CSV table of C-alpha atoms in Angstrom, one decimal:
chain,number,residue,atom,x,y,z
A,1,UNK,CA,32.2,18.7,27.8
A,2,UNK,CA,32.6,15.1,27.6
A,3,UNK,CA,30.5,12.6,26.1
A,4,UNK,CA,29.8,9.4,28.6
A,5,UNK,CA,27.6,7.2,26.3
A,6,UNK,CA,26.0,6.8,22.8
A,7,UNK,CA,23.4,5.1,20.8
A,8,UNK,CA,22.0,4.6,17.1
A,9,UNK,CA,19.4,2.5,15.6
A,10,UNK,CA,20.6,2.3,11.7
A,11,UNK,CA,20.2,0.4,8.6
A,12,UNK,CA,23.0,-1.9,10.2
A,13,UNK,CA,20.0,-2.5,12.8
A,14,UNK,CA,18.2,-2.1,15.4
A,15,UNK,CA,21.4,-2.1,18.1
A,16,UNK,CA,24.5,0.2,18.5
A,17,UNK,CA,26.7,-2.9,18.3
A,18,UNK,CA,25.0,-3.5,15.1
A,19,UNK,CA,25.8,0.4,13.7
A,20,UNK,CA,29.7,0.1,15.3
A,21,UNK,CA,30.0,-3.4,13.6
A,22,UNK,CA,28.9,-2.3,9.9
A,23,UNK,CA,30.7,1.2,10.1
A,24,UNK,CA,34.1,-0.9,11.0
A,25,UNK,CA,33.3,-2.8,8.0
A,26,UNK,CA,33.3,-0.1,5.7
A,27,UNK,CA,30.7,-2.0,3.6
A,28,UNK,CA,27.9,-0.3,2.4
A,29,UNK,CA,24.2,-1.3,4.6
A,30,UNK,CA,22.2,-2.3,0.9
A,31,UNK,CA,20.1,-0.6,-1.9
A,32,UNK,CA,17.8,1.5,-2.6
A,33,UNK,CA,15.9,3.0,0.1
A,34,UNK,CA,17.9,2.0,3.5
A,35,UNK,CA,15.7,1.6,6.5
A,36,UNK,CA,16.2,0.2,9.7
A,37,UNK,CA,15.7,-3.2,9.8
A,38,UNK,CA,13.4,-5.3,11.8
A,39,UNK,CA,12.4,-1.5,13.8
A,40,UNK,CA,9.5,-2.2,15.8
A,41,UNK,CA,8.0,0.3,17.3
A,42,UNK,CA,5.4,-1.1,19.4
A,43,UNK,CA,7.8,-3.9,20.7
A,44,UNK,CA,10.4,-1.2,21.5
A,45,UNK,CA,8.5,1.3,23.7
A,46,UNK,CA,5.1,-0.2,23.8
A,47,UNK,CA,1.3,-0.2,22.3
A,48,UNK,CA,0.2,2.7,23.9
A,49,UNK,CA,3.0,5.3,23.7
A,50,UNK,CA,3.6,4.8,20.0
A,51,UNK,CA,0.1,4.3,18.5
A,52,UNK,CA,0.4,8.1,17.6
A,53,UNK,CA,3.7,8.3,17.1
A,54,UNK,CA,5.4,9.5,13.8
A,55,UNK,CA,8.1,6.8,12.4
A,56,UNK,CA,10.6,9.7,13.8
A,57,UNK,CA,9.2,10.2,17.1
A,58,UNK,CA,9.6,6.5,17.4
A,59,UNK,CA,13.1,6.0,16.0
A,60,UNK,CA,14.2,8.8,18.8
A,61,UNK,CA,12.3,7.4,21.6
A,62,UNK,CA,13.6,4.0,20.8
A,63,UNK,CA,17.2,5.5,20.5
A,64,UNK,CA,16.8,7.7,23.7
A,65,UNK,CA,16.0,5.0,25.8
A,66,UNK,CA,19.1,3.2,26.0
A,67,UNK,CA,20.4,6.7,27.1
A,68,UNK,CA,18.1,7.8,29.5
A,69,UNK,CA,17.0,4.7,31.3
A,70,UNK,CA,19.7,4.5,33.2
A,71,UNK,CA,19.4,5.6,37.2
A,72,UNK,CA,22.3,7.9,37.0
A,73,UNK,CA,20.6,10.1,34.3
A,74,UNK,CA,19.8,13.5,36.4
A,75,UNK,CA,16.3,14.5,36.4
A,76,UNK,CA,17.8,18.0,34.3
A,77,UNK,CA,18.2,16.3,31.7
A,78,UNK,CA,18.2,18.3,28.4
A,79,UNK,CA,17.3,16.9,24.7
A,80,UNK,CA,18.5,18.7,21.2
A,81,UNK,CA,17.7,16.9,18.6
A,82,UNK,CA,18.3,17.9,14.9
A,83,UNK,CA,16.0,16.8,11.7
A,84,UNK,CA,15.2,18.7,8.5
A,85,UNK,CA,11.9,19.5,8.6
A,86,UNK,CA,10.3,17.0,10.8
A,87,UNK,CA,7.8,13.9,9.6
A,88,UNK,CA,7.7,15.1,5.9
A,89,UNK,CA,4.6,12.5,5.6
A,90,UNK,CA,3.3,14.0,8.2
A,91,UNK,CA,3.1,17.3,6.9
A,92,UNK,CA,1.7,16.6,3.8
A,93,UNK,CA,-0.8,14.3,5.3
A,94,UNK,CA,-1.9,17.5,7.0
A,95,UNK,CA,-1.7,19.6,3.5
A,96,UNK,CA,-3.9,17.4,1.9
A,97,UNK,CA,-6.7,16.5,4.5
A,98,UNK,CA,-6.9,20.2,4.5
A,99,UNK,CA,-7.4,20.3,0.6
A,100,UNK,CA,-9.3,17.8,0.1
A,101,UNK,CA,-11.9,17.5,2.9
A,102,UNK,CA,-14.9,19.2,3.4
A,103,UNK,CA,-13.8,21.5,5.8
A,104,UNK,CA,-10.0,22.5,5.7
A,105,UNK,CA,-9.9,22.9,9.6
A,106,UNK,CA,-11.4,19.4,10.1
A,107,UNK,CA,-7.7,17.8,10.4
A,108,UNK,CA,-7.2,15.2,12.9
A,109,UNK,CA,-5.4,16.1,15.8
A,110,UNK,CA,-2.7,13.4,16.0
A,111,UNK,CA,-1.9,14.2,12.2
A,112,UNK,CA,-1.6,18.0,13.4
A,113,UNK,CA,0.7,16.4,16.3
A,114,UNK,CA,2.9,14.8,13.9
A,115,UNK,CA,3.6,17.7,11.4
A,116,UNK,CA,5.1,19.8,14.5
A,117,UNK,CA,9.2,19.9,13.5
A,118,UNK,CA,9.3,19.5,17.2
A,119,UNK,CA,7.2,16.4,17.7
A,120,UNK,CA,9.9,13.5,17.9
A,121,UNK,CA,11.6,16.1,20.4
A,122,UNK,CA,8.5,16.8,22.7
A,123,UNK,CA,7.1,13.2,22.4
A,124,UNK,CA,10.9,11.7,23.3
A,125,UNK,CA,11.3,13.9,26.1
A,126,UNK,CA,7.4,13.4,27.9
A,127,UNK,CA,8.3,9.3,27.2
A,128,UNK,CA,11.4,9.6,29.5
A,129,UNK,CA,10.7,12.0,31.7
A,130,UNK,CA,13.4,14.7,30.6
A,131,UNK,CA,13.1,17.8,32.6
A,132,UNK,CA,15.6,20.2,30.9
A,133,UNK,CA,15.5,22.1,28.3
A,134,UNK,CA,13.8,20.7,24.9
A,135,UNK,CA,15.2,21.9,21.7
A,136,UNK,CA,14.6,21.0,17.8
A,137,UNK,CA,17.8,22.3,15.4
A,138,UNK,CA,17.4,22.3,11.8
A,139,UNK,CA,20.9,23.2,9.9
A,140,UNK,CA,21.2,20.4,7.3
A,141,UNK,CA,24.0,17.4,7.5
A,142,UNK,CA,25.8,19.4,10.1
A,143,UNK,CA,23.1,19.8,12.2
A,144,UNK,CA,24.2,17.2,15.2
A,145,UNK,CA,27.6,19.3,15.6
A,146,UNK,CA,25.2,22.0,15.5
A,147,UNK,CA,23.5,20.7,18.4
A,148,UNK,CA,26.8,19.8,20.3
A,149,UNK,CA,27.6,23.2,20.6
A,150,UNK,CA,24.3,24.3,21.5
A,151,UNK,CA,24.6,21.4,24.4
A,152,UNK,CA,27.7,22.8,25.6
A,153,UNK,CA,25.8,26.0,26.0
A,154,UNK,CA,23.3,24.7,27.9
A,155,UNK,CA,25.7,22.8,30.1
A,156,UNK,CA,27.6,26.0,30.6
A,157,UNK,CA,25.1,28.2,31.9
A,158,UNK,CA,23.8,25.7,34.1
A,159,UNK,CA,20.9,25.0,32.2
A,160,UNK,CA,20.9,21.4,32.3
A,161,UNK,CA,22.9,18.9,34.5
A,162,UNK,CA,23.1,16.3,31.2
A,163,UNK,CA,22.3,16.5,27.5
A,164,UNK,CA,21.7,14.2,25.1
A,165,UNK,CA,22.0,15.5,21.6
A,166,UNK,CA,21.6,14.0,18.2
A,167,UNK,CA,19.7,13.4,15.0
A,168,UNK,CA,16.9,11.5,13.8
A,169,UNK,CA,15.5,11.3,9.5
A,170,UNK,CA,12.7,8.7,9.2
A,171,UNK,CA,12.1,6.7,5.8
A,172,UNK,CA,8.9,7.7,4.1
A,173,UNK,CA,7.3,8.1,0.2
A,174,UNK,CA,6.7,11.9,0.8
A,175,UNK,CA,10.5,12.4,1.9
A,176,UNK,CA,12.0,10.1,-1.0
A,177,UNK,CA,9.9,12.3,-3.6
A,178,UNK,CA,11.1,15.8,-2.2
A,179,UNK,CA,14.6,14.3,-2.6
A,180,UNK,CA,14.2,13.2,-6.5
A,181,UNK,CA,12.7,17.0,-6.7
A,182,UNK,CA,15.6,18.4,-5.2
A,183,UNK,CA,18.5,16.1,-7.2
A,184,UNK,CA,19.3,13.8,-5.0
A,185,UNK,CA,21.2,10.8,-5.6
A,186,UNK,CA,22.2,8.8,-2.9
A,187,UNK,CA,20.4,6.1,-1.3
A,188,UNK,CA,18.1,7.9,1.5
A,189,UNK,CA,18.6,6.6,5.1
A,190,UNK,CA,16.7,6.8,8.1
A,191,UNK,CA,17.9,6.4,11.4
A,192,UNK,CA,18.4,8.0,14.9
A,193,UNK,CA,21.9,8.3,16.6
A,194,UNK,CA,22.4,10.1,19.9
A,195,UNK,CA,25.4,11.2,22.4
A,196,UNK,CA,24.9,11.4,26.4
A,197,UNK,CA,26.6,14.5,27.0
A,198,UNK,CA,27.8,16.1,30.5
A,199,UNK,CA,30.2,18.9,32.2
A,200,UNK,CA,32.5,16.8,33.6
A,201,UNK,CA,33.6,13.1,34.8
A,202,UNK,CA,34.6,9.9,33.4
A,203,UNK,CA,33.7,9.3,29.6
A,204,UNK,CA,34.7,7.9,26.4
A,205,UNK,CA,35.5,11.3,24.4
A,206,UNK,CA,36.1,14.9,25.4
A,207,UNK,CA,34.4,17.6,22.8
A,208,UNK,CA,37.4,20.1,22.9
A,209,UNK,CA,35.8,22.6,20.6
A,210,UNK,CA,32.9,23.0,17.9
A,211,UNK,CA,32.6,25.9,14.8
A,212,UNK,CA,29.7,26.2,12.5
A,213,UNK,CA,29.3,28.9,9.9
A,214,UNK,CA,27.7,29.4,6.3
A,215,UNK,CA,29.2,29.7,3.3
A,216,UNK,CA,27.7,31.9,1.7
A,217,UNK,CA,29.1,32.8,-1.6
A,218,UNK,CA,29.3,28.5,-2.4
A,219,UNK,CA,32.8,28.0,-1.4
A,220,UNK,CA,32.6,25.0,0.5
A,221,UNK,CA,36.2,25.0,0.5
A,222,UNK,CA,37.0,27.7,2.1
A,223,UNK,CA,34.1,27.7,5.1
A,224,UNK,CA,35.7,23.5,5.5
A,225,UNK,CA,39.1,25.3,6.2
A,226,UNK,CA,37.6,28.3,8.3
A,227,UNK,CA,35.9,26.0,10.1
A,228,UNK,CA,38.9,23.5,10.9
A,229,UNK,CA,41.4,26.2,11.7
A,230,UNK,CA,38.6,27.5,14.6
A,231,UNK,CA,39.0,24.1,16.4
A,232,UNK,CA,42.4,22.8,15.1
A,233,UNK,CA,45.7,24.6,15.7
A,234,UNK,CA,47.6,24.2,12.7
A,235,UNK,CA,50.1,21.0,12.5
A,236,UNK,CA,48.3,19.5,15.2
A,237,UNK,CA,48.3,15.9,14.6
A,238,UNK,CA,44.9,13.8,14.8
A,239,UNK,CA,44.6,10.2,14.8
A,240,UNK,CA,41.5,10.3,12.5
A,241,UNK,CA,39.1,12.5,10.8
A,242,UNK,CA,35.8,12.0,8.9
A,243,UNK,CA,33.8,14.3,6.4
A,244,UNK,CA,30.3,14.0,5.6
A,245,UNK,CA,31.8,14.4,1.7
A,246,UNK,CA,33.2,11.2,-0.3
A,247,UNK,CA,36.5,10.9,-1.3
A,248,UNK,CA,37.3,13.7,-3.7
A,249,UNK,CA,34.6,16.2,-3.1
A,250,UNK,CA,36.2,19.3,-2.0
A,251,UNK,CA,35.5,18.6,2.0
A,252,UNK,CA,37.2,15.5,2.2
A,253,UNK,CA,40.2,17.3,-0.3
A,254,UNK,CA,40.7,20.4,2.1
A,255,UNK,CA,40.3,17.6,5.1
A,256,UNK,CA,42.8,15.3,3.8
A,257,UNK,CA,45.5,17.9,3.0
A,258,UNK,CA,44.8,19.7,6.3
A,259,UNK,CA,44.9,16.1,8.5
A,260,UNK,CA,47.1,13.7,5.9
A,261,UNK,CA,45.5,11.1,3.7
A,262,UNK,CA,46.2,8.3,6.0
A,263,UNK,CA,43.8,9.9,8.6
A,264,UNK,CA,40.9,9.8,6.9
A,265,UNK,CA,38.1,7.5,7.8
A,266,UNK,CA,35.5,5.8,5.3
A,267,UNK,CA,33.0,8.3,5.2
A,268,UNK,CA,29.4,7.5,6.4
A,269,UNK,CA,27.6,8.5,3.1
A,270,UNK,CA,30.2,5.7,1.6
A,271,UNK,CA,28.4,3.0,3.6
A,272,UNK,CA,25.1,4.2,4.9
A,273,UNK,CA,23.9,6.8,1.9
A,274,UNK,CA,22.6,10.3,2.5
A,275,UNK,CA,20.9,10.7,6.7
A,276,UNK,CA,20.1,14.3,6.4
A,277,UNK,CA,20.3,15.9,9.8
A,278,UNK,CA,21.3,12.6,11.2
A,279,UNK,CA,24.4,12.6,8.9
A,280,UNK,CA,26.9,14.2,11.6
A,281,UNK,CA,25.6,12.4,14.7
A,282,UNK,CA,26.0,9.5,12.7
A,283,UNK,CA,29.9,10.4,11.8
A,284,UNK,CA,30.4,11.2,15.5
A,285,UNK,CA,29.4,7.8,16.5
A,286,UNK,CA,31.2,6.2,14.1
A,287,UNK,CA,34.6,7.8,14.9
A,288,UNK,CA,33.9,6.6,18.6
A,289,UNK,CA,33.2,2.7,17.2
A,290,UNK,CA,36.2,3.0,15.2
A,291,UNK,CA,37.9,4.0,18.5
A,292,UNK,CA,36.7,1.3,20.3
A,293,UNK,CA,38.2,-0.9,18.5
A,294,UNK,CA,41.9,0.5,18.7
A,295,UNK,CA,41.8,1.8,22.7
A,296,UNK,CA,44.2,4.8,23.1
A,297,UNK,CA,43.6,7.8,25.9
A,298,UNK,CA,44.6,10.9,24.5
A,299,UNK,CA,43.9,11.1,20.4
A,300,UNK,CA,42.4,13.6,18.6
A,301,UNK,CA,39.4,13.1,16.2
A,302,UNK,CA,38.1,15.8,13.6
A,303,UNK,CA,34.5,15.5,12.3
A,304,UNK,CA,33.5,17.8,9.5
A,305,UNK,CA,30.1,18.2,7.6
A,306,UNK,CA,29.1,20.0,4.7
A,307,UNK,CA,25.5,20.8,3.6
A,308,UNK,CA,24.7,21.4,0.1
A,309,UNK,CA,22.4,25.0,1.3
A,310,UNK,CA,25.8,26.2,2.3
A,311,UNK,CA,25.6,25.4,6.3
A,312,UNK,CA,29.3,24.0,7.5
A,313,UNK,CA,30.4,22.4,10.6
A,314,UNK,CA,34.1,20.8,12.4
A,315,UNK,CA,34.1,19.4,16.1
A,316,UNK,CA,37.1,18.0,17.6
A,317,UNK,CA,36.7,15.1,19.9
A,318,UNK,CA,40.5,14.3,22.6
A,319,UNK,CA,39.2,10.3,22.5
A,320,UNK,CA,39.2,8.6,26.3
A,321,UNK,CA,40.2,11.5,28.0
A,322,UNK,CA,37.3,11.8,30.5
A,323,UNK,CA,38.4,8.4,31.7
């Protein structure tokens, strides 16, 4: 499967030059809350398709349409998109119109619309005409290799012709309270990054192989090198790898001993802060930004992800060979 484009809208801003430009830097996008800056929505896809739009239907519409504007983009076109839970905002928005009005079935339809975990999906794919299949994945930080295996599925069976597959969080007061509830320390990002993947042909990466599995008993450690040693033969050299961990955590120690030190990229929750289900979509892009810069066919990549309810992921990217 190779991947033959990309695109994010981050805290860096609104462009993917801007997300490949800050990730290269290694410095970190600001304080507090990070949002995307000047993001607007109207402006971006227009007044009428995003008056009813949730902040993550329009983040991944916006995002999806430097993919699939193109005129090669086959009318099979598939979209697997990964978020936690949806618009959190919206959902409570729905909650509480149901408490509080007079009649708790009296909710207004484009609220309802918005609390679907598969709005942003739905809504992206209806704005740009994708035909294939539509799919919403929920498995925490690792959720965009998630979806990179389930797009090599669909491209395997024949199911779709191209997918694009990534991850989208959106910025709101609901989601930065259900954080504080749950411990959370790192600065909350929103953001939407997205690959264009297909079968065959020219590209800028090739995904040679993808493993997810759970840890169930908390080992993190152990499920990190499971799930490295299903993609990566042992003593296999890579040119770089990236966790979703910082340094010292035990994903980026089991990574580090596994790949060398000296391999290790800055990871993304070092410079963005913590993207949820955008998190690994987010690492895969900035693997191909740092390669980018330093052009060489041939080189592996490893991208790992951990997620604290026990969900892991590795992917392993041979960088320029579809070229």
């Amino acid at each position: 499967m190779i991947v033959t484009d990309w695109a994010a809208i981050s805290p860096f801003g609104v462009s993917t030059a801007d997300f490949a430009t800050g990730v290269r830097s290694g410095a970190p996008a600001g304080d507090g809350p990070r949002t995307v800056p000047d993001f607007d929505a109207r402006e971006l896809l227009g007044k009428q398709a995003s008056l009813s739009m949730t902040r993550s239907a329009a983040l991944a519409a916006a995002t999806c349409a430097r993919l699939a504007a193109e005129d090669d983009v086959p009318a099979r076109t598939g979209l697997v998109l990964a978020t936690t839970t949806g618009s959190v905002q919206s959902i409570l928005d729905v909650t509480r119109v149901s408490l509080t009005g007079k009649k708790p079935y009296r909710i207004p339809p484009s609220t309802i619309l918005g609390a679907a975990i598969n709005s942003a999906a739905g809504q992206t794919a209806i704005r740009h005409a994708l035909k294939g299949p539509n799919t919403t994945l929920a498995a925490g930080r690792p959720s965009g290799l998630v979806a990179l295996g389930y797009a090599r599925r669909l491209l395997d069976a024949g199911r779709a012709d191209t997918v694009i597959a990534g991850g989208v969080e959106e910025d709101s007061e609901a989601r930065s309270r259900i954080d504080r509830l749950c411990g959370g320390k790192a600065p909350l990002v929103e953001g939407c990054a997205m690959l264009r993947l297909a079968r065959t042909g020219p590209g800028l990466a090739e995904v040679v192989a993808v493993a997810s599995l759970v840890a169930a008993d908390g080992d993190s450690a152990t499920a990190v090198r499971r799930a490295v040693g299903r993609v990566l033969a042992p003593g296999t050299p890579v040119w770089a790898a990236l966790t979703s961990g910082t340094t010292g955590d035990p994903e980026f120690t089991v990574v580090a001993d596994l790949c060398r030190p000296d391999v290790m990229l800055p990871a993304v929750t070092e410079t963005l802060g913590e993207s949820h289900a955008v998190s690994a979509t987010f690492q895969l892009a900035a693997v191909l930004s740092h390669a980018a810069a330093d052009p060489a066919a041939g080189r592996l990549a490893l991208v790992t992800s951990v997620d604290p309810g026990g969900a892991v992921a590795a992917a392993l990217l041979r960088l320029g060979a579809g070229r």
